[in-house]
XYZ file of C-alpha atoms in Angstrom:
745
model
C 74.749 126.618 214.207
C 75.268 125.019 217.618
C 78.811 125.086 219.066
C 79.612 122.742 221.920
C 80.467 124.371 225.298
C 83.964 122.831 225.282
C 84.644 124.402 221.879
C 83.491 127.820 223.131
C 85.903 127.615 226.036
C 88.747 126.591 223.704
C 88.041 129.576 221.401
C 88.069 132.032 224.330
C 91.295 130.562 225.727
C 92.902 130.802 222.273
C 91.958 134.490 222.090
C 93.337 135.264 225.561
C 96.601 133.333 225.172
C 97.613 134.276 221.628
C 97.442 138.085 221.686
C 95.076 138.133 218.706
C 92.028 140.251 217.863
C 88.385 139.244 218.156
C 88.017 139.473 214.379
C 91.042 137.238 213.747
C 89.860 134.675 216.299
C 86.360 134.680 214.835
C 87.730 134.235 211.316
C 89.985 131.346 212.371
C 87.142 129.406 213.967
C 84.426 130.509 211.480
C 82.350 132.198 214.178
C 80.766 135.661 214.236
C 83.070 138.096 216.075
C 80.143 139.426 218.171
C 79.630 135.890 219.459
C 83.297 135.639 220.436
C 83.016 139.003 222.211
C 79.997 137.732 224.170
C 81.841 134.550 225.213
C 84.946 136.460 226.313
C 82.842 138.842 228.385
C 80.964 135.933 230.040
C 84.262 134.158 230.774
C 85.782 137.236 232.437
C 82.668 137.892 234.541
C 81.682 134.365 235.559
C 84.507 132.025 234.598
C 84.461 128.846 232.563
C 81.302 127.499 234.288
C 79.245 129.928 232.240
C 80.711 128.786 228.928
C 80.389 125.127 229.884
C 76.670 125.570 230.461
C 76.835 125.206 234.222
C 74.287 127.350 236.063
C 76.023 130.326 237.737
C 74.428 132.290 240.540
C 74.453 136.068 239.912
C 76.647 138.066 242.309
C 73.682 140.116 243.545
C 71.862 137.014 244.712
C 71.564 135.831 248.314
C 74.043 133.091 249.209
C 72.847 129.665 248.075
C 72.608 128.025 251.499
C 70.797 131.025 253.000
C 68.461 131.265 250.014
C 67.442 127.632 250.405
C 66.889 128.227 254.120
C 64.562 131.161 253.400
C 62.693 129.116 250.783
C 62.310 126.232 253.218
C 60.477 128.497 255.672
C 57.697 128.975 253.110
C 57.655 125.283 252.229
C 57.208 124.237 255.859
C 54.622 126.928 256.653
C 52.699 127.929 253.496
C 50.712 130.586 255.414
C 53.901 132.347 256.556
C 54.081 136.064 255.649
C 57.207 137.894 254.500
C 57.268 140.012 257.664
C 56.932 136.955 259.923
C 59.702 135.181 257.993
C 61.992 138.190 258.515
C 61.312 138.064 262.274
C 62.128 134.330 262.407
C 65.395 134.880 260.543
C 66.368 137.775 262.826
C 65.918 135.514 265.874
C 68.331 133.109 264.161
C 70.841 135.938 263.785
C 70.237 136.489 260.060
C 69.812 140.079 258.879
C 67.736 140.381 255.709
C 65.186 142.904 254.495
C 61.530 142.194 253.770
C 62.328 142.881 250.133
C 65.140 140.334 250.268
C 62.817 137.598 251.578
C 60.269 138.511 248.913
C 62.863 138.244 246.157
C 63.924 134.780 247.295
C 60.326 133.560 247.462
C 59.542 135.004 244.056
C 62.571 133.233 242.515
C 61.213 129.955 243.908
C 57.764 130.711 242.516
C 56.073 130.964 245.917
C 54.776 134.490 245.362
C 53.885 136.569 242.331
C 56.093 139.528 241.443
C 52.946 141.315 240.269
C 49.325 140.917 241.325
C 48.423 140.766 237.613
C 50.099 137.363 237.342
C 48.022 135.608 240.024
C 46.861 132.329 238.517
C 45.698 128.794 239.225
C 48.877 127.747 237.401
C 51.712 128.680 239.735
C 54.199 128.475 236.845
C 52.703 131.792 235.732
C 54.332 133.341 238.813
C 57.797 132.562 237.554
C 59.192 135.344 235.422
C 61.708 134.776 232.667
C 64.804 136.452 234.097
C 67.974 136.810 231.952
C 69.614 133.992 233.932
C 66.572 131.731 233.396
C 66.599 132.535 229.689
C 70.249 131.579 229.479
C 69.806 128.305 231.391
C 66.816 127.312 229.259
C 68.816 127.963 226.105
C 71.639 125.764 227.354
C 69.198 123.014 228.311
C 67.555 123.232 224.889
C 70.918 122.680 223.188
C 71.580 119.571 225.244
C 68.107 118.273 224.397
C 68.923 118.774 220.708
C 72.100 116.742 221.295
C 69.938 114.096 223.013
C 71.888 114.530 226.252
C 68.750 114.638 228.382
C 70.521 113.868 231.647
C 72.768 116.920 231.246
C 69.790 119.091 230.284
C 67.977 117.926 233.416
C 71.017 118.638 235.597
C 71.211 122.220 234.329
C 67.503 122.828 234.929
C 67.610 121.248 238.398
C 70.088 123.894 239.596
C 67.518 126.651 239.050
C 65.333 127.726 241.988
C 62.294 127.650 239.669
C 61.701 127.152 235.966
C 59.442 129.345 233.780
C 56.848 127.734 231.527
C 58.548 126.040 228.602
C 58.349 122.964 226.406
C 61.851 121.742 227.275
C 60.787 120.101 230.545
C 58.272 117.901 228.737
C 61.128 116.371 226.689
C 63.124 115.268 229.730
C 62.293 111.989 231.557
C 61.162 112.288 235.176
C 64.195 110.370 236.419
C 66.474 113.238 235.363
C 64.371 115.931 237.053
C 64.232 117.084 240.664
C 60.766 116.925 242.313
C 60.181 120.683 241.884
C 61.021 120.424 238.154
C 58.690 117.468 237.826
C 55.831 119.495 239.273
C 56.488 122.300 236.758
C 56.616 119.693 234.000
C 53.278 118.182 235.059
C 51.592 121.588 234.932
C 52.830 121.851 231.322
C 51.430 118.379 230.565
C 47.974 119.115 232.001
C 45.384 118.686 229.249
C 47.937 117.063 226.928
C 48.110 113.548 228.364
C 45.299 111.399 229.850
C 44.177 112.602 233.264
C 44.406 109.134 234.806
C 48.077 108.841 233.908
C 48.894 112.355 235.103
C 46.977 111.965 238.380
C 49.003 108.841 239.215
C 52.258 110.742 238.702
C 50.979 113.663 240.780
C 49.800 111.466 243.666
C 53.252 109.883 243.898
C 54.939 113.311 243.773
C 52.556 114.808 246.360
C 53.296 112.003 248.801
C 57.005 112.582 248.199
C 56.635 116.256 249.123
C 54.527 115.431 252.187
C 57.058 112.889 253.490
C 59.798 115.533 253.252
C 57.677 118.203 254.936
C 57.385 120.319 251.771
C 53.811 121.393 252.522
C 53.572 124.264 250.025
C 54.677 122.094 247.091
C 52.397 119.284 248.315
C 49.408 121.661 248.211
C 50.238 122.844 244.705
C 50.717 119.274 243.550
C 47.410 118.337 245.157
C 45.593 121.154 243.345
C 46.684 119.826 239.972
C 45.868 116.278 241.073
C 42.369 117.477 242.043
C 41.927 119.040 238.594
C 42.871 115.691 237.031
C 40.222 113.934 239.139
C 37.717 116.578 238.053
C 38.561 116.017 234.387
C 38.298 112.257 234.761
C 34.951 112.566 236.576
C 36.171 111.242 239.944
C 34.271 113.780 242.044
C 34.346 111.707 245.256
C 38.096 111.236 245.107
C 38.557 114.922 244.310
C 36.647 116.003 247.435
C 38.541 113.535 249.634
C 41.849 114.936 248.376
C 40.748 118.539 248.934
C 39.724 117.619 252.487
C 43.159 116.097 253.060
C 44.844 119.259 251.778
C 42.863 121.384 254.226
C 44.453 119.382 257.047
C 47.885 120.278 255.688
C 47.058 123.988 255.916
C 43.691 125.828 256.168
C 43.135 127.684 252.886
C 42.067 130.892 254.679
C 45.716 131.495 255.661
C 47.235 130.946 252.221
C 48.185 133.560 249.641
C 45.368 134.787 247.320
C 46.310 132.637 244.318
C 46.407 129.343 246.220
C 43.289 130.347 248.154
C 41.365 131.173 244.971
C 42.508 127.917 243.365
C 41.215 125.854 246.287
C 37.912 127.779 246.493
C 37.284 127.441 242.757
C 38.244 123.775 242.378
C 36.385 122.746 245.535
C 33.343 124.865 244.650
C 32.942 123.246 241.230
C 33.282 119.814 242.857
C 30.562 120.755 245.361
C 28.293 121.926 242.514
C 28.753 118.603 240.701
C 28.078 116.632 243.866
C 24.962 118.795 244.567
C 26.299 120.310 247.792
C 25.006 123.548 246.354
C 25.060 125.851 249.376
C 28.729 125.056 249.971
C 29.410 125.798 246.297
C 27.544 129.130 246.461
C 29.468 130.160 249.585
C 32.763 129.491 247.818
C 31.553 131.348 244.713
C 31.082 134.454 246.881
C 34.623 134.114 248.228
C 35.957 133.777 244.664
C 33.992 136.844 243.572
C 35.545 138.851 246.411
C 39.017 137.786 245.291
C 38.503 138.636 241.611
C 37.371 142.134 242.597
C 40.589 142.528 244.554
C 42.820 140.679 242.067
C 41.089 140.796 238.645
C 43.600 138.690 236.722
C 42.524 137.000 233.498
C 43.137 133.545 234.965
C 41.038 134.251 238.065
C 38.166 135.688 236.033
C 38.228 132.866 233.480
C 37.999 130.189 236.156
C 35.345 132.147 238.041
C 33.230 132.117 234.868
C 33.685 128.342 234.561
C 32.490 128.125 238.190
C 29.380 130.175 237.264
C 28.823 127.843 234.296
C 28.680 124.811 236.585
C 25.999 126.452 238.729
C 24.112 127.705 235.689
C 24.616 131.335 236.756
C 24.811 132.719 233.228
C 23.466 136.146 234.138
C 26.415 136.569 236.484
C 28.645 134.996 233.789
C 27.484 137.650 231.296
C 27.855 140.534 233.751
C 31.367 139.587 234.926
C 32.571 138.952 231.363
C 31.428 142.426 230.263
C 33.270 144.041 233.189
C 36.567 142.204 232.680
C 36.584 141.489 228.936
C 39.634 143.728 228.467
C 41.641 141.324 230.653
C 41.522 138.556 228.044
C 43.260 137.847 224.779
C 41.159 137.239 221.677
C 41.159 133.417 221.955
C 39.911 133.544 225.561
C 37.170 136.016 224.649
C 36.051 133.730 221.814
C 36.004 130.716 224.117
C 33.987 132.429 226.851
C 31.544 134.257 224.599
C 30.890 131.179 222.470
C 29.911 129.254 225.613
C 27.653 132.109 226.667
C 25.942 132.570 223.278
C 25.252 128.876 222.699
C 23.674 128.668 226.184
C 21.609 131.820 225.682
C 20.402 130.617 222.281
C 22.108 133.533 220.495
C 23.038 131.400 217.492
C 23.743 134.163 214.977
C 26.128 135.836 217.418
C 27.732 132.445 218.027
C 28.213 131.810 214.303
C 29.751 135.258 213.767
C 32.114 134.580 216.659
C 33.195 131.196 215.297
C 34.164 132.740 211.964
C 36.844 134.664 213.865
C 38.358 131.485 215.292
C 41.685 131.172 213.496
C 43.474 128.725 215.752
C 42.902 125.291 214.167
C 43.903 123.481 217.363
C 41.080 125.200 219.245
C 38.606 123.684 216.793
C 39.347 120.288 218.351
C 38.799 121.621 221.879
C 36.035 119.401 223.348
C 33.974 122.432 224.417
C 34.015 123.878 220.895
C 33.094 120.521 219.365
C 30.097 120.196 221.696
C 29.038 123.756 220.910
C 29.120 123.079 217.173
C 27.075 119.911 217.663
C 24.446 121.969 219.495
C 24.536 124.708 216.847
C 24.051 122.287 213.946
C 21.223 120.475 215.713
C 19.190 123.441 216.952
C 19.905 126.332 214.613
C 20.518 124.402 211.399
C 18.290 121.410 212.115
C 21.107 119.254 210.725
C 21.095 115.967 212.635
C 23.775 114.455 210.384
C 26.335 117.208 211.126
C 25.452 117.163 214.812
C 26.122 113.408 214.886
C 29.447 113.885 213.097
C 30.500 116.413 215.724
C 29.544 113.962 218.455
C 31.651 111.260 216.804
C 34.601 113.670 216.824
C 33.858 114.564 220.436
C 33.842 110.916 221.518
C 37.225 110.462 219.828
C 38.611 113.353 221.895
C 37.026 111.952 225.066
C 38.620 108.569 224.329
C 42.056 110.083 223.786
C 42.026 112.261 226.898
C 39.864 110.027 229.123
C 37.562 112.978 229.829
C 35.061 111.233 232.097
C 33.616 114.580 233.153
C 32.087 114.949 229.679
C 30.440 111.516 229.583
C 27.278 112.720 231.275
C 26.705 115.475 228.756
C 27.858 113.394 225.771
C 25.357 110.638 226.545
C 22.687 113.247 227.281
C 23.243 114.899 223.889
C 23.191 111.559 222.041
C 19.860 110.898 223.750
C 18.642 114.281 222.476
C 19.631 113.282 218.916
C 17.799 109.954 219.209
C 14.725 111.739 220.524
C 14.877 114.312 217.708
C 14.706 111.414 215.239
C 11.532 110.174 216.929
C 13.307 107.455 218.908
C 12.507 108.685 222.412
C 12.384 105.171 223.910
C 15.881 104.573 222.612
C 16.979 107.861 224.217
C 15.597 106.822 227.620
C 17.260 103.394 227.416
C 20.590 105.078 226.615
C 20.316 107.358 229.670
C 19.411 104.451 231.933
C 22.517 102.547 230.824
C 24.783 105.318 232.112
C 23.067 105.950 235.457
C 25.297 103.479 237.395
C 28.435 105.174 236.074
C 27.321 108.615 237.270
C 26.365 107.194 240.657
C 29.740 105.555 241.069
C 31.702 108.730 240.489
C 29.490 110.955 242.597
C 28.429 113.204 239.719
C 25.062 113.982 241.305
C 24.446 117.026 239.135
C 24.346 115.023 235.880
C 22.652 112.155 237.708
C 19.800 114.473 238.678
C 19.436 115.578 235.044
C 19.101 111.956 233.952
C 16.644 111.050 236.699
C 14.508 114.102 235.930
C 14.157 112.908 232.339
C 13.612 109.249 233.214
C 11.569 109.532 236.406
C 9.656 112.272 238.201
C 11.795 113.607 241.089
C 10.445 116.039 243.650
C 11.613 119.650 243.525
C 14.151 120.620 246.184
C 16.236 123.648 247.123
C 19.261 122.007 245.509
C 17.416 121.651 242.199
C 16.365 125.304 242.364
C 19.920 126.515 242.957
C 21.397 124.633 239.978
C 19.648 126.607 237.265
C 19.945 124.039 234.454
C 18.503 121.333 236.683
C 15.586 123.501 237.750
C 14.799 124.385 234.135
C 14.724 120.677 233.320
C 12.364 120.087 236.247
C 9.995 122.818 234.996
C 9.953 121.326 231.493
C 9.283 117.875 232.885
C 6.419 119.284 234.942
C 4.873 120.964 231.872
C 5.243 117.766 229.872
C 3.339 115.813 232.534
C 0.644 118.398 233.229
C 0.279 119.466 229.574
C -0.589 122.950 230.832
C 0.368 125.901 228.677
C 0.970 127.957 231.822
C 3.572 125.477 233.083
C 5.450 125.622 229.770
C 5.354 129.423 229.755
C 6.774 129.406 233.286
C 9.655 127.225 232.123
C 10.232 129.440 229.076
C 10.240 132.669 231.112
C 12.624 131.118 233.633
C 15.007 130.116 230.817
C 14.765 133.582 229.294
C 15.467 135.324 232.595
C 18.338 132.989 233.553
C 19.976 133.147 230.091
C 19.274 129.465 229.390
C 17.186 129.567 226.208
C 19.790 127.499 224.343
C 19.469 124.777 226.982
C 15.668 124.953 226.774
C 15.840 124.493 222.994
C 17.847 121.281 223.334
C 16.078 119.853 226.363
C 12.589 120.429 224.918
C 13.382 117.638 222.435
C 13.273 115.197 225.357
C 9.833 116.465 226.477
C 7.874 116.551 223.217
C 4.346 116.110 224.611
C 3.801 119.732 225.623
C 5.382 121.063 222.409
C 3.191 118.811 220.266
C 0.115 120.053 222.130
C 1.059 123.713 221.648
C 1.638 123.126 217.923
C -1.789 121.474 217.592
C -3.417 124.448 219.350
C -1.523 126.931 217.197
C 0.237 128.448 220.247
C 3.767 129.773 219.738
C 6.447 127.630 221.390
C 9.315 130.098 221.118
C 11.495 127.328 219.650
C 13.511 127.751 216.421
C 11.619 126.645 213.297
C 14.411 124.230 212.404
C 13.721 122.399 215.672
C 10.001 122.078 215.072
C 10.621 120.214 211.804
C 12.164 117.270 213.663
C 10.155 114.026 213.667
C 9.741 114.195 217.454
C 7.466 117.245 217.058
C 5.985 116.502 213.652
C 4.129 113.175 213.605
C 3.638 113.432 209.855
C 7.378 113.342 209.236
C 8.578 110.071 207.747
C 11.442 108.234 209.460
C 12.907 105.141 207.870
C 15.306 102.973 209.818
C 17.275 100.647 207.547
C 18.741 97.430 208.891
C 21.662 96.737 206.580
C 24.035 94.808 208.857
C 22.644 91.491 207.710
C 19.355 90.625 206.046
C 17.967 93.922 204.715
C 14.899 95.233 206.563
C 13.016 98.525 206.773
C 11.155 100.151 209.656
C 8.845 103.097 208.985
C 8.198 105.347 211.994
C 9.453 102.538 214.263
C 7.120 99.932 212.757
C 8.378 97.004 210.694
C 7.530 97.426 207.029
C 6.798 94.252 205.118
C 8.544 95.025 201.892
C 10.598 93.079 199.378
C 12.918 95.134 197.238
C 15.085 94.097 194.330
C 18.787 93.982 195.267
C 19.546 97.097 193.219
C 16.566 98.955 194.732
C 17.736 98.070 198.236
C 21.300 99.111 197.371
C 20.126 102.499 196.111
C 17.933 103.020 199.197
C 20.964 102.404 201.418
C 22.997 104.741 199.180
C 20.318 107.405 199.634
C 20.292 106.928 203.419
C 24.051 107.566 203.545
C 24.209 110.488 201.130
C 20.967 112.325 201.953
C 19.933 111.141 205.395
C 17.738 114.153 206.230
C 15.601 116.854 204.551
C 17.238 119.363 202.169
C 20.109 117.000 201.389
C 20.666 116.055 197.758
C 22.631 113.545 195.707
C 24.113 113.958 192.251
C 22.323 111.596 189.847
C 25.226 111.443 187.413
C 27.169 109.637 190.143
C 24.180 107.352 190.718
C 24.018 106.500 186.991
C 27.752 105.711 186.838
C 27.552 103.449 189.874
C 24.336 101.517 189.249
C 24.196 101.513 185.419
C 27.775 102.094 184.230
C 27.952 102.776 180.485
C 24.185 102.420 180.008
C 22.421 104.799 177.629
C 19.145 104.254 179.500
C 20.478 104.998 182.998
C 18.138 107.969 183.459
C 15.092 105.938 182.514
C 16.227 102.980 184.636
C 16.576 105.287 187.619
C 13.099 106.747 187.109
C 11.601 103.263 187.214
C 13.686 102.393 190.308
C 12.525 105.538 192.104
C 8.872 104.780 191.339
C 9.250 101.252 192.707
C 10.878 102.489 195.931
C 8.241 105.175 196.502
C 5.500 102.646 196.003
C 7.043 99.957 198.184
C 7.888 102.319 201.051
C 4.733 104.439 200.625
C 6.706 107.644 200.135
C 4.644 110.625 198.904
C 5.866 111.764 195.477
C 6.777 115.299 196.602
C 9.252 114.099 199.260
C 11.794 112.781 196.748
C 12.055 114.988 193.679
C 14.455 115.228 190.753
C 15.703 118.707 189.948
C 18.157 120.120 187.405
C 20.506 122.582 189.025
C 23.361 124.048 186.989
C 22.535 121.599 184.198
C 23.052 118.467 186.338
C 20.224 116.290 187.681
C 19.998 115.900 191.468
C 17.640 113.982 193.721
C 16.478 116.140 196.640
C 15.224 114.784 199.948
C 12.362 117.134 200.804
C 11.197 115.693 204.106
C 12.448 112.209 205.047
C 14.790 111.158 207.864
C 16.885 108.018 207.417
C 18.674 106.155 210.197
C 20.642 102.914 209.956
C 22.023 100.270 212.268
C 25.456 101.124 210.817
C 25.233 104.555 212.472
C 24.235 102.907 215.721
C 27.155 100.468 215.424
C 29.675 103.318 214.994
C 28.203 105.393 217.845
C 28.165 102.447 220.243
C 31.747 101.548 219.337
C 32.905 105.111 219.959
C 31.334 105.049 223.421
C 32.833 101.631 224.158
C 36.332 102.790 223.215
C 36.053 105.916 225.345
C 34.980 103.808 228.320
C 37.753 101.264 227.799
C 40.443 103.958 227.492
C 39.247 105.429 230.798
C 39.589 102.079 232.576
C 35.866 101.294 232.713
C 36.138 97.845 231.197
C 32.894 96.508 232.697
C 30.819 99.246 231.039
C 32.930 99.179 227.876
C 32.418 95.426 227.426
C 28.634 95.842 227.528
C 28.813 98.522 224.822
C 31.096 96.366 222.643
C 28.750 93.392 222.912
C 25.792 95.642 222.128
C 27.591 96.878 219.000
C 28.486 93.379 217.755
C 24.927 92.154 218.273
C 23.767 94.645 215.625
C 25.324 92.372 212.976
C 22.847 89.720 211.866
C 24.775 88.516 208.826
C 26.838 89.788 205.916
C 25.832 93.304 204.777
C 25.172 94.030 201.063
C 25.200 90.299 200.362
C 23.197 90.553 197.134
C 24.464 93.985 196.039
C 27.291 94.072 193.496
C 27.470 97.678 192.322
C 30.817 99.400 193.008
C 29.575 101.518 195.902
C 27.966 98.549 197.666
C 31.052 96.381 197.169
C 33.274 99.108 198.627
C 30.896 99.623 201.555
C 30.771 95.885 202.237
C 34.582 95.719 202.285
C 34.814 98.789 204.544
C 32.208 97.513 207.022
C 33.595 93.978 207.187
C 37.146 95.268 207.602
C 35.982 97.444 210.479
C 34.080 94.524 212.025
C 37.120 92.263 211.755
C 39.447 94.845 213.304
C 37.099 95.690 216.157
C 36.373 92.031 216.918
C 40.093 91.235 217.110
C 40.783 94.251 219.329
C 37.859 93.339 221.576
C 39.062 89.746 221.905
C 42.561 90.941 222.859
C 41.093 93.286 225.461
C 39.015 90.383 226.822
C 42.142 88.290 227.186
C 43.869 91.115 229.074
C 40.928 91.001 231.497
C 40.954 87.177 231.621
C 37.627 86.858 229.867
C 37.940 84.119 227.260
C 34.208 83.407 227.124
C 33.124 86.705 225.555
C 36.194 86.796 223.315
C 35.426 83.311 221.969
C 31.715 84.011 221.484
C 32.271 87.263 219.544
C 34.985 85.750 217.345
C 32.806 82.749 216.523
C 29.889 84.979 215.531
C 32.081 87.251 213.424
C 33.689 84.251 211.717
C 30.225 83.217 210.497
C 29.980 86.615 208.775
C 33.606 86.699 207.555
C 34.472 82.988 207.117
C 37.705 83.713 205.215
C 39.249 85.842 207.981
C 42.612 84.229 208.735
C 43.323 86.592 211.645
C 40.102 85.751 213.453
C 40.517 82.032 212.780
C 44.080 82.124 214.147
C 43.032 83.997 217.272
C 40.060 81.675 217.784
C 42.258 78.589 217.387
C 44.532 79.961 220.080
C 41.572 80.471 222.389
C 40.160 77.010 221.755
C 43.579 75.463 222.269
C 44.104 77.431 225.488
């Protein structure tokens, strides 16, 4: 039960004025007597300010004005040492010990009380003292009462605020600049990076204008991380260069120094200034040996990841594994195992993952997509994971992941035997990578698309060099070149990357298979259409007039409406080998109440096999557990509906990140996939439901696209898309209303 501060004071004053006992007072006001005792004690020691929730400075603390003066020394000169600060104060006639200066700086979060708490997040420096605990509790109560201004006032009186969720509930206007910075560190990774970087830039400039250099540097570090997350590598490097002018990092304390080295080094790796990145990696390695905190080691491993140094990653993780909690160990080892191609170890590790929130971490989602594709050979599940990943990217505006996301989608297309489609997809995203200065991903793309010359930079980024070796083997078709690439991947701990990337260079793998030479790739991978020319791939065009392509060639076939409906049903329910569908459900949908449903289905299946030239053994009926099932034994199905959903997901992610020009192209590409009304001649329940679902989605997306066009003053594309969609959904009142408004305007 929460009791207002004014009521607490009244209870204490009643006790003191009326010569009564604690028990009697507690009984009168229906409060626990221990609580009354605590309030009385606080009142006698600190006065009514304590009971009213007003921050009270402990008696042992340095005087407020002097404390602020000592703190300001560090703000103005971030490289200032404790001993030098003491000397400056002595010249000003102020006597204070080195320990006294240190205590003040630690209360303001400028230095760590313990070396073990060094971190890229300076809020980790701030310990939860009894006074801080009390102030946070008071602030929490005011938040519960929705008095956010009062809560902010209480928190602003603290020299620094430990990590907590209370700050995130209080509007910026009620928080002092230092509290805002602590709040923004709590918001990192929880709100879009673009939004957070704008807030941080404004705050950093505020600190700089006031001469608060130390706080400006810390604000700039978080701002740089936001630029990294949103893929703005050029802007990140410009900011880091600006921060060096404020104060050379060599003179700063170890935590700030490590933060700058690590953030800048990763940016250099992504912009292919590799030697600079390697030099900074060495400096970071020196610091983690001296200060082996979990945060330092974790970020050092991420640095190694960006350079492809997974041998070093493995070695450092083994040395410092005891520094991490279980969730961190799972995160780091899962990244390592999926890269090394240790899929069984990865799967065992993932079974230990209990935190459901972590399962939506973008890194985990990408890992699962890779696991399903390579180890399980399950394209459908891999695509589902990529859909989930694109949703996360859209929500958080994670531009840094676009390069890999598009790359992996290209891998999936290639696995399905659509290598040309994969190359076209990569080419579409080249301008975006160029614009943001992400040269590392750009080089990956160009290696796949073109034939770049090997350079020292390519050799030093291990993933890029592996890709170059695979490309070389694919062009030369020499077994020795492939073996060189394989041995390099094995030695560098990159077999998992080789497994995925080999899908984009199928020529050499196909040749090795024909010669009976072992490829070293998982068997599940070799069953993909890209490596097995005998594998059947059917692409169904269902967003309009029904059409079928077999192994990328148009198939002249005319199917009965029910046969076409079942074929589409099959492509959705059993899109790849080893998938099965329950025939009882098929009977109920296509022949409800019929006593001859089984026989009707047999005839339908024969007609489809004949029309599509499907070998009998690739679609078989089996009776498992007494129920008939149809098993797909070796066919891959793709549809333009899948392509529509993938393209939309990419368009939305681009739009959310402010890339309207690129997003518009993806939207238009998605809408062009519709050539008419889907399932027009199909009237079974499943087809009717699918038609309604698809048309509803089309209507919603067309309306949203048109509204976005209007926000960008583009009536032409909005009008054209709405007109085309209205031909497909002529009874759409919403589209007609929006179109009328456009025509009238």
